[in-house]
Coordinates of N, CA and C and ligand atoms in Angstrom, one line a residue:
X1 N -58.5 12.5 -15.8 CA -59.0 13.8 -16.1 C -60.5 13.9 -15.8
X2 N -61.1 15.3 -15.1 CA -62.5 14.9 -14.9 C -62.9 16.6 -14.3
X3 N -64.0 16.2 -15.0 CA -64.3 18.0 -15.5 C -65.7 17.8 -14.7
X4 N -65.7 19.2 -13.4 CA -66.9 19.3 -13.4 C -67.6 20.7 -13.5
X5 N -69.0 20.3 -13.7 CA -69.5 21.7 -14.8 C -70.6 22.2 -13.9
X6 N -70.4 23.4 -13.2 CA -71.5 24.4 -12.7 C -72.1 25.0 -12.9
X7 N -73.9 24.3 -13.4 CA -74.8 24.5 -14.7 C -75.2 25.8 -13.4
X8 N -75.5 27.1 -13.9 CA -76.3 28.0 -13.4 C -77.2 28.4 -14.4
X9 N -77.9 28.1 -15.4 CA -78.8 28.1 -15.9 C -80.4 27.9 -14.9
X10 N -81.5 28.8 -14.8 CA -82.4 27.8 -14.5 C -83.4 27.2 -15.5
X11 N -83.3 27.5 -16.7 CA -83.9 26.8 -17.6 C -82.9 25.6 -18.7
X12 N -83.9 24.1 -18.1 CA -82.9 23.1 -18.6 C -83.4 22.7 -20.0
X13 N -84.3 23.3 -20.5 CA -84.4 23.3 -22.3 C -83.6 24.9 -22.5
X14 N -82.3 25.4 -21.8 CA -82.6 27.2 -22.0 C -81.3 27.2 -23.0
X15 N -80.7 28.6 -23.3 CA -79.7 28.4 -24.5 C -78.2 28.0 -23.8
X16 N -78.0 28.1 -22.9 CA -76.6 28.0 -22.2 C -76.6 26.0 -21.8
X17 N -77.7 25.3 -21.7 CA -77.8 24.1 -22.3 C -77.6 23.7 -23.6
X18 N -78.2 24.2 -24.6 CA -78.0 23.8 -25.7 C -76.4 24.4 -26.6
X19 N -75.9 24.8 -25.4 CA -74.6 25.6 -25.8 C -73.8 24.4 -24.7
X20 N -73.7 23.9 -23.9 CA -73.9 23.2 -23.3 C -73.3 21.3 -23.8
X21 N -74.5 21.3 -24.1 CA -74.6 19.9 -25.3 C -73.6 19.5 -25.8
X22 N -73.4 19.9 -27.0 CA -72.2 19.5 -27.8 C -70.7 19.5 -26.9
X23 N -70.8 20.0 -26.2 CA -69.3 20.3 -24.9 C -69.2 18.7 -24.5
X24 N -70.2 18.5 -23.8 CA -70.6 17.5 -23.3 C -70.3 16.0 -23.9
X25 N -71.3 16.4 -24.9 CA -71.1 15.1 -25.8 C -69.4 14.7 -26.6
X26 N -68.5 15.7 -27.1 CA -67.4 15.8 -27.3 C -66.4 14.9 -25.9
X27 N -66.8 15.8 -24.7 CA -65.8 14.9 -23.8 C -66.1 13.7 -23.2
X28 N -67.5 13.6 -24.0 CA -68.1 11.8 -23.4 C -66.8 11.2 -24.5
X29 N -67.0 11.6 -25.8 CA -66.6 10.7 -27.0 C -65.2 10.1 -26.8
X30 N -64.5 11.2 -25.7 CA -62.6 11.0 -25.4 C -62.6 11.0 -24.4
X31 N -63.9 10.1 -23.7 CA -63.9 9.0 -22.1 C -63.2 10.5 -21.3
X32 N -63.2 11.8 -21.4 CA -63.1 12.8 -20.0 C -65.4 12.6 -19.3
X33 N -64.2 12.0 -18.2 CA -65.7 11.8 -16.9 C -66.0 13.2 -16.7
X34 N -67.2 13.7 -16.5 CA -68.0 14.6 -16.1 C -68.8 14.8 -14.9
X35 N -68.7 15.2 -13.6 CA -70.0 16.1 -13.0 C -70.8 16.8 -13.4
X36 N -72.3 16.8 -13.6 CA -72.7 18.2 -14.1 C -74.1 18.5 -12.6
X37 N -73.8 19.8 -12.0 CA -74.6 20.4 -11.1 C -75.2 21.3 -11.6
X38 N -76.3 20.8 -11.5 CA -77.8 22.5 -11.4 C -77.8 23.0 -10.6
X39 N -77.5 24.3 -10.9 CA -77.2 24.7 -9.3 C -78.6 25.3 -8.6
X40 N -79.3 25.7 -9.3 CA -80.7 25.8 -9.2 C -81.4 24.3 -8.6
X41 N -81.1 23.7 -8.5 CA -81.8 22.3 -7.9 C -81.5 22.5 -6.4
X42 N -80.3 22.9 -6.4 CA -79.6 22.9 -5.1 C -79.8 24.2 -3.9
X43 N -79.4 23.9 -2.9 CA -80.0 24.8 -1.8 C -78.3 25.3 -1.3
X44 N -78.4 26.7 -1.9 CA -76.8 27.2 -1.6 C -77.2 28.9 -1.0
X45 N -77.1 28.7 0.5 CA -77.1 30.2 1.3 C -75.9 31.2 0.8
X46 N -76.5 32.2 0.8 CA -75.6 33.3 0.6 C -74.2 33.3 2.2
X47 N -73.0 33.5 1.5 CA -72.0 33.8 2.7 C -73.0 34.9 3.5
X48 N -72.6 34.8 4.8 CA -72.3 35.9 5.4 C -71.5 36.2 6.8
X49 N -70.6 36.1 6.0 CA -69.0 36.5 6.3 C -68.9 36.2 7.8
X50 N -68.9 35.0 8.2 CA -69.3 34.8 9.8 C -67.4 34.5 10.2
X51 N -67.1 33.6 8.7 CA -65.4 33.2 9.0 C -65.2 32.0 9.7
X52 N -66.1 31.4 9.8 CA -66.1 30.2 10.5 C -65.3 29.5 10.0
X53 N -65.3 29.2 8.6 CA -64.3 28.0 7.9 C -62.8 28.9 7.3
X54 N -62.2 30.0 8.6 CA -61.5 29.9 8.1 C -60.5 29.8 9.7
X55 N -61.0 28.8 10.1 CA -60.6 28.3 11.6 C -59.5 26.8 11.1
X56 N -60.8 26.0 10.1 CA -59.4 24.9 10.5 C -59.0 24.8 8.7
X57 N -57.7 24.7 8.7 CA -57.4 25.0 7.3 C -57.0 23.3 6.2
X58 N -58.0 22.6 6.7 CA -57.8 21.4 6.0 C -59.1 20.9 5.6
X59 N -60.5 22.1 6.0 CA -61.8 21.3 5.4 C -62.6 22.5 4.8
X60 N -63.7 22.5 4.3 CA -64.3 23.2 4.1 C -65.0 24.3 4.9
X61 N -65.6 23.8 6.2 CA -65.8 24.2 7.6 C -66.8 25.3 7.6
X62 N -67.7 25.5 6.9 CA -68.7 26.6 6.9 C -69.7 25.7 7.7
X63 N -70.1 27.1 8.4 CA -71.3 26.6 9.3 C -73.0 26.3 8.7
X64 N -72.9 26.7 7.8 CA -74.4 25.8 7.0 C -74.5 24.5 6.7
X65 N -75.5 24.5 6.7 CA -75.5 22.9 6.2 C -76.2 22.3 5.4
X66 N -75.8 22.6 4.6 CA -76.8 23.1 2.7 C -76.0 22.4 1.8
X67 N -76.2 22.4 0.7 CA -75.7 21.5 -0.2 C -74.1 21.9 -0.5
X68 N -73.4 22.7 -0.1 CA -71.9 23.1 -0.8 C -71.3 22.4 0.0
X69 N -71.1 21.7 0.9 CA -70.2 20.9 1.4 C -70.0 19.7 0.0
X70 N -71.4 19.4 -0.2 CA -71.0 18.2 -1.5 C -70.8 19.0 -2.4
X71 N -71.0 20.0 -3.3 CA -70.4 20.6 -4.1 C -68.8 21.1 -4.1
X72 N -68.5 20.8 -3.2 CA -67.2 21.5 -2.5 C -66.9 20.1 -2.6
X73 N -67.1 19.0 -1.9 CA -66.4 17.2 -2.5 C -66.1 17.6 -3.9
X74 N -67.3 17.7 -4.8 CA -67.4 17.2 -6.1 C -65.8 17.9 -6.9
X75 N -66.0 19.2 -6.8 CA -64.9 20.6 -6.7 C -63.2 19.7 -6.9
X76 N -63.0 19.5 -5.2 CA -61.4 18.5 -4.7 C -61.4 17.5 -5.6
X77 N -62.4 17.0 -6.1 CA -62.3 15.6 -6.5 C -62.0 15.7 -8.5
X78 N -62.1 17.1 -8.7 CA -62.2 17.5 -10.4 C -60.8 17.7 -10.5
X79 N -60.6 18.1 -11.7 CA -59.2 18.6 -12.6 C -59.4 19.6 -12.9
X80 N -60.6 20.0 -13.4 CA -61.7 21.2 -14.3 C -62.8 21.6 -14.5
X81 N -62.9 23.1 -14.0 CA -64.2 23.3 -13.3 C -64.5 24.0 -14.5
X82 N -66.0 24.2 -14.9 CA -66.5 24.6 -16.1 C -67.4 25.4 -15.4
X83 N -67.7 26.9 -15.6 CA -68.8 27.7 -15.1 C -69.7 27.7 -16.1
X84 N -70.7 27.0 -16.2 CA -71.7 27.6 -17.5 C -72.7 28.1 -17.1
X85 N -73.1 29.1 -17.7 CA -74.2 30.2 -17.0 C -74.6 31.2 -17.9
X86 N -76.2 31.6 -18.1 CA -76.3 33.3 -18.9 C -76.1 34.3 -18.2
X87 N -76.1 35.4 -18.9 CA -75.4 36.3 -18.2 C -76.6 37.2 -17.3
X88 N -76.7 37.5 -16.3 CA -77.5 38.0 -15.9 C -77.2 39.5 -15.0
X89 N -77.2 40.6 -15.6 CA -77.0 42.1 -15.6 C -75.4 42.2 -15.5
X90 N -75.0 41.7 -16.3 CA -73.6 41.2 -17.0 C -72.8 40.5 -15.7
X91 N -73.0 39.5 -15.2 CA -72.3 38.7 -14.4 C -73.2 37.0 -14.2
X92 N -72.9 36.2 -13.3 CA -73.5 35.0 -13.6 C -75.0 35.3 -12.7
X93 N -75.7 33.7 -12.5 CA -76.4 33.9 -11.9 C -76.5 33.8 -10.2
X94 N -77.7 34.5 -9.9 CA -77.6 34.1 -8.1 C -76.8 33.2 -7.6
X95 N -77.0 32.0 -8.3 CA -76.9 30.9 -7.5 C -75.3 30.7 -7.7
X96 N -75.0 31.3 -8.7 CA -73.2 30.5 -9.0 C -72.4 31.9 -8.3
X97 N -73.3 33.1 -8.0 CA -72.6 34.5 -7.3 C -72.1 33.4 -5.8
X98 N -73.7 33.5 -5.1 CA -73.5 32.7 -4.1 C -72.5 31.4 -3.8
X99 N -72.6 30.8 -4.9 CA -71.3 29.5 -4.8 C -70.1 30.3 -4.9
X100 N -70.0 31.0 -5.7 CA -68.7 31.7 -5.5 C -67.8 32.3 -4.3
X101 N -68.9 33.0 -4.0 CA -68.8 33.6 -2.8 C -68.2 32.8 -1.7
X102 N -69.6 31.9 -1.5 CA -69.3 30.9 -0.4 C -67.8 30.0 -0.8
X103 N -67.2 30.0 -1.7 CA -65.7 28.7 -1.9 C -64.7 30.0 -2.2
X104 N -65.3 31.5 -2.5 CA -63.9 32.2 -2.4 C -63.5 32.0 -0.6
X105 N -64.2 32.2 -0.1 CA -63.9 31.6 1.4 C -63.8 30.3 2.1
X106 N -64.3 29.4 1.4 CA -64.1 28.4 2.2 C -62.6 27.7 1.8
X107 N -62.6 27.5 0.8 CA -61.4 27.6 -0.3 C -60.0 28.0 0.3
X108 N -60.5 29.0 0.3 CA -58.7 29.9 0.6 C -59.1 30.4 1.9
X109 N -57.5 29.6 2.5 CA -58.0 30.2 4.0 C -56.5 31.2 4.4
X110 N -57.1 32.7 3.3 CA -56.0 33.4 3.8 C -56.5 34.6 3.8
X111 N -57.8 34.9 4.9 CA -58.6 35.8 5.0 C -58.2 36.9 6.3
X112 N -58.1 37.9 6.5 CA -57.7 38.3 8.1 C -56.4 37.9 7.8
X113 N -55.8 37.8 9.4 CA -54.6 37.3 9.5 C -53.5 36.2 9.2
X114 N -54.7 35.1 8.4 CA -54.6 34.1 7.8 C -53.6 34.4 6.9
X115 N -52.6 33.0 6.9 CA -51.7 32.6 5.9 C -51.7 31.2 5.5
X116 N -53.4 31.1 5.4 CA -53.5 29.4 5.2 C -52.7 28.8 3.9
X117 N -53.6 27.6 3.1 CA -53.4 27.4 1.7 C -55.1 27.9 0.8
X118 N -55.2 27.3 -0.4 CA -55.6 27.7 -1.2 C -56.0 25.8 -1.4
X119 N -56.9 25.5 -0.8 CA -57.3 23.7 -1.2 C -57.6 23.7 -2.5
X120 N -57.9 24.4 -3.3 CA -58.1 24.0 -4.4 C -57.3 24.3 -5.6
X121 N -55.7 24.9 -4.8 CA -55.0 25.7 -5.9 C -54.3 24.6 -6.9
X122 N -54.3 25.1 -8.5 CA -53.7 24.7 -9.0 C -54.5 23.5 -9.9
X123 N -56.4 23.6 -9.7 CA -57.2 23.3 -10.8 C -57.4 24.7 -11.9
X124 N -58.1 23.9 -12.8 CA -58.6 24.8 -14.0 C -59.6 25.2 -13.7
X125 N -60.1 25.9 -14.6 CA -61.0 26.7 -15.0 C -61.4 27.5 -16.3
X126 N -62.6 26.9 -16.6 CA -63.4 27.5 -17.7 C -64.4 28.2 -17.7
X127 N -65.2 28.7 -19.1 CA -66.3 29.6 -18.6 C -67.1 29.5 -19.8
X128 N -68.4 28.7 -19.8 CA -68.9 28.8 -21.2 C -70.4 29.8 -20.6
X129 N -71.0 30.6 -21.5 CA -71.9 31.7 -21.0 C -72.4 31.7 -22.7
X130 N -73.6 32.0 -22.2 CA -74.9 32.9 -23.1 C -74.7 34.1 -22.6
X131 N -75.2 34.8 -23.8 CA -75.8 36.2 -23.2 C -76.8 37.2 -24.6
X132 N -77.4 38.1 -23.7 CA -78.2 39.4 -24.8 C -77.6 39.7 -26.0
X133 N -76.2 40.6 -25.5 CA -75.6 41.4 -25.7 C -74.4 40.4 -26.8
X134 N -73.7 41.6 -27.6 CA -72.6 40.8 -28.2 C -72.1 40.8 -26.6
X135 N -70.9 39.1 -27.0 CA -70.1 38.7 -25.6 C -69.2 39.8 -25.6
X136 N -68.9 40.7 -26.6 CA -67.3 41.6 -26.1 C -67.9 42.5 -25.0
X137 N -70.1 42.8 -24.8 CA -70.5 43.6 -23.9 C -70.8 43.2 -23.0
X138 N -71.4 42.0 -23.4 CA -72.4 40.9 -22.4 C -71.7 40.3 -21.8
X139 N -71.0 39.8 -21.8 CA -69.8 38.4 -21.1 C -68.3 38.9 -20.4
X140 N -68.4 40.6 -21.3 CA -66.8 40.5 -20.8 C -66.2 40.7 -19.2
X141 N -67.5 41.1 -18.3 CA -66.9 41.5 -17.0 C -67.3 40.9 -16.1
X142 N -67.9 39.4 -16.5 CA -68.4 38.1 -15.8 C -66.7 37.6 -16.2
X143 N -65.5 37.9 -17.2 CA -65.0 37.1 -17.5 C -63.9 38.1 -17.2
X144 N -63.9 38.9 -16.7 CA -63.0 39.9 -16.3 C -63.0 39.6 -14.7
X145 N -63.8 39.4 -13.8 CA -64.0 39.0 -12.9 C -63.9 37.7 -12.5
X146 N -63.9 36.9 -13.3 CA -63.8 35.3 -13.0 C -61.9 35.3 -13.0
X147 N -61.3 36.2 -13.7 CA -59.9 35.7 -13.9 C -59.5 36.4 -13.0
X148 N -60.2 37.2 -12.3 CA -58.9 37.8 -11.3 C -59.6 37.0 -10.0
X149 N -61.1 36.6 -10.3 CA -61.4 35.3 -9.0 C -60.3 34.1 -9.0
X150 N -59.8 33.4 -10.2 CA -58.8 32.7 -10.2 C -57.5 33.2 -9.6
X151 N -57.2 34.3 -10.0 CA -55.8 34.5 -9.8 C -55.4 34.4 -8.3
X152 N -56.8 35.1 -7.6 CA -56.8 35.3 -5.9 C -56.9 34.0 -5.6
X153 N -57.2 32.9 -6.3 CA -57.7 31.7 -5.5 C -56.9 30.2 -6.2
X154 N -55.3 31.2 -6.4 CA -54.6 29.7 -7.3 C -55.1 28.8 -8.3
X155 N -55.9 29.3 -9.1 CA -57.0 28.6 -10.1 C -56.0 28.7 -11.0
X156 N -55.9 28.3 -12.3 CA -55.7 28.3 -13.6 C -57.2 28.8 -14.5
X157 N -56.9 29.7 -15.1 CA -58.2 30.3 -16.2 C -57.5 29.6 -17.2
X158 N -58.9 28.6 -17.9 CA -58.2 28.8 -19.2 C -58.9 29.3 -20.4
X159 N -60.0 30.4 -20.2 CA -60.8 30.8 -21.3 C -62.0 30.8 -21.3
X160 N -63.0 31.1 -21.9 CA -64.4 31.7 -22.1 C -65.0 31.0 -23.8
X161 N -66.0 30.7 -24.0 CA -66.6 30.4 -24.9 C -67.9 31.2 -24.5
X162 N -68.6 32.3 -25.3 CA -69.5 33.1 -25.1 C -70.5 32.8 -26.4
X163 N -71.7 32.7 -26.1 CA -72.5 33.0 -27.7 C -73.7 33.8 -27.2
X164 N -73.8 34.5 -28.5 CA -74.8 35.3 -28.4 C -76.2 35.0 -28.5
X165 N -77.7 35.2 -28.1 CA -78.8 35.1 -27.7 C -79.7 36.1 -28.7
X166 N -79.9 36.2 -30.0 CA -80.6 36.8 -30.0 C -82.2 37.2 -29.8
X167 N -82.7 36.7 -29.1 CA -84.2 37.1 -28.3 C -85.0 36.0 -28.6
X168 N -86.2 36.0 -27.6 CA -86.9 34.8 -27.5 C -87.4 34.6 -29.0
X169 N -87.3 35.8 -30.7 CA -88.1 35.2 -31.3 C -87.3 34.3 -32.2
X170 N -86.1 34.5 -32.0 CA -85.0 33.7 -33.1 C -84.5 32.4 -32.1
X171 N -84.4 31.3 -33.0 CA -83.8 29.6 -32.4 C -82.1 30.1 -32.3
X172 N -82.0 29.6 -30.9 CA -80.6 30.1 -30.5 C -79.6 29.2 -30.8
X173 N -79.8 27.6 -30.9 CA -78.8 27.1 -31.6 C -78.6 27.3 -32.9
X174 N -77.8 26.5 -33.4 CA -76.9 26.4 -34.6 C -76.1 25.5 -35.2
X175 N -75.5 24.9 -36.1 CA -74.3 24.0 -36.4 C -73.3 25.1 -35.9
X176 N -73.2 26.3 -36.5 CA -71.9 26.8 -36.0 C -71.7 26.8 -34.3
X177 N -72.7 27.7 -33.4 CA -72.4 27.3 -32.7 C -71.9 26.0 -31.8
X178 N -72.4 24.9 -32.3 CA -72.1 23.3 -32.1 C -71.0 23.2 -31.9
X179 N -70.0 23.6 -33.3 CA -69.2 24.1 -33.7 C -68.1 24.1 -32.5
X180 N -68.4 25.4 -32.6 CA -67.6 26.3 -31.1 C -67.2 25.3 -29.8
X181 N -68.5 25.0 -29.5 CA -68.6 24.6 -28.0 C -68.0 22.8 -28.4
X182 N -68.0 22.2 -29.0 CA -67.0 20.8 -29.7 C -65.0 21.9 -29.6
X183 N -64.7 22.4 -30.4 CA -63.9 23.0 -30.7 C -63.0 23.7 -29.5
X184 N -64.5 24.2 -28.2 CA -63.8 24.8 -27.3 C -63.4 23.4 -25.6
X185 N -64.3 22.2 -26.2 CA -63.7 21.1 -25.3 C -62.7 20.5 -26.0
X186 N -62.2 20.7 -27.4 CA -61.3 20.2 -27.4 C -59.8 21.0 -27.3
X187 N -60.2 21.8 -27.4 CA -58.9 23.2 -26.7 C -58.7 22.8 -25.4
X188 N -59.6 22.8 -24.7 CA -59.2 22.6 -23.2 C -58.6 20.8 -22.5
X189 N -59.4 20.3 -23.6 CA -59.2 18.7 -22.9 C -57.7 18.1 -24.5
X190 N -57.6 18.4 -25.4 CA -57.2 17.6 -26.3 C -55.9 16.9 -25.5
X191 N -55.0 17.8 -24.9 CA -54.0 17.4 -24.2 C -53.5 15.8 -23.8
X192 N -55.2 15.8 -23.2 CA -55.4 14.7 -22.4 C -56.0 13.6 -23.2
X193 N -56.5 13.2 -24.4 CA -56.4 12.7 -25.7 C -55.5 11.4 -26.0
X194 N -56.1 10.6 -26.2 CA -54.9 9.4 -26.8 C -55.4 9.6 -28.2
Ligands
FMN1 C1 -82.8 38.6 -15.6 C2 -82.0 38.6 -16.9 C3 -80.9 39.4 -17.0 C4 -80.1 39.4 -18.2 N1 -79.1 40.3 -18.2 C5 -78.3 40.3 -19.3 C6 -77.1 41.1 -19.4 O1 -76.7 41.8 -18.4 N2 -76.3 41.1 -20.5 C7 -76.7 40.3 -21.6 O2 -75.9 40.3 -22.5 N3 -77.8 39.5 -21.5 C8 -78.6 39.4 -20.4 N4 -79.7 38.6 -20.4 C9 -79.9 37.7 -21.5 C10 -79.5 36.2 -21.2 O3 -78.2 36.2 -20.8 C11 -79.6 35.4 -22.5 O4 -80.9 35.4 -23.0 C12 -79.2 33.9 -22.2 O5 -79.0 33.3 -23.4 C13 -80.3 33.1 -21.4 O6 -79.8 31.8 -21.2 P1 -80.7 30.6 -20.7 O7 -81.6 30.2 -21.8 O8 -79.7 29.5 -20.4 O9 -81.4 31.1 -19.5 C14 -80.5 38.6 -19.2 C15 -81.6 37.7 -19.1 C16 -82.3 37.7 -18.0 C17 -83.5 36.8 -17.9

């Protein structure tokens, strides 16, 4: 089992780290192996819908040549993909829009006339997010959008862990939240548990 996690955060002391954390440290403790990408570190062009990779249906095949080819390795090579991200004008950030974008296409190659497969159908998916707003306002249509991104793209959703942010003057951790994000890797990984 082996989880990897698509930090869109660009602040690495920020609260969706520290939300983050305890996730982390939980699936170190029950030996689940981890990826974890900044995606902010990384150099990821916006699609623009050229279709190139949806010619041969056994690679990734986009004509850039920027960092998502290895993000797209790392991807094939997982069980469970973790989106963690704040919310930014209630959806994720630039950089994980853009990743998305670019693997709802390279991904599934059943675009046009296409009746390809779906390379990556039949992984999971999770979603852990910060935000402003309570999550039922702030989080829900990053999470309303991520499940029907799954559904188009043979994924498995299995859920959302959301906490709230209340402003730069209040400390955004917590035990409870600790809590949660322990609680919500072991929902998703316990299965796999000896
Ligand atoms: C540009 C920007 C846009 C934001 N938009 C929203 C939003 O639409 N809804 C919301 O609930 N919070 C919004 N927030 C608040 C962040 O989601 C929240 O502060 C989050 O915890 C920041 O996480 P970080 O420390 O990992 O960056 C926004 C923050 C920024 C900087």
């Amino acid at each position: 089992m082996k989880a990897c996690i698509l930090m869109g955060s660009p602040r690495k002391k920020g609260n969706t780290n520290a939300l983050l954390e305890p996730f982390i440290e939980e699936l170190a403790q029950h030996q689940v192996e981890h990826d974890l990408i900044w995606l902010y570190d990384k150099r990821i062009e916006p699609c623009i819908a050229c279709r190139v990779c949806q010619k041969d249906w056994k690679i990734f095949g986009c004509r850039y040549n920027d960092d998502v080819q290895e993000i797209f390795d790392t991807i094939i090579a997982c069980d469970v993909i973790v989106l963690a991200t704040p919310i930014y004008s209630w959806y994720c950030t630039p950089p994980m829009k853009a990743l998305l974008d670019r693997l709802v296409y390279g991904m599934n190659k059943y675009y046009g006339d296409n009746q390809g497969p779906a390379l990556w159908a039949g992984k999971q998916l999770a979603i852990i997010t910060t935000c402003g707003y309570r999550p039922e306002k702030g989080a829900d249509l990053f999470a309303e959008g991520v499940k029907r991104y799954c559904k188009h793209s043979q994924l498995q959703y299995l859920g959302m862990l959301a906490e709230r942010d209340l402003g730069y003057q209040s400390i955004f951790m917590d035990a409870e939240k600790a809590q949660h994000s322990c609680f919500f890797a072991q929902e998703l990984f316990k299965h796999t548990w000896r």
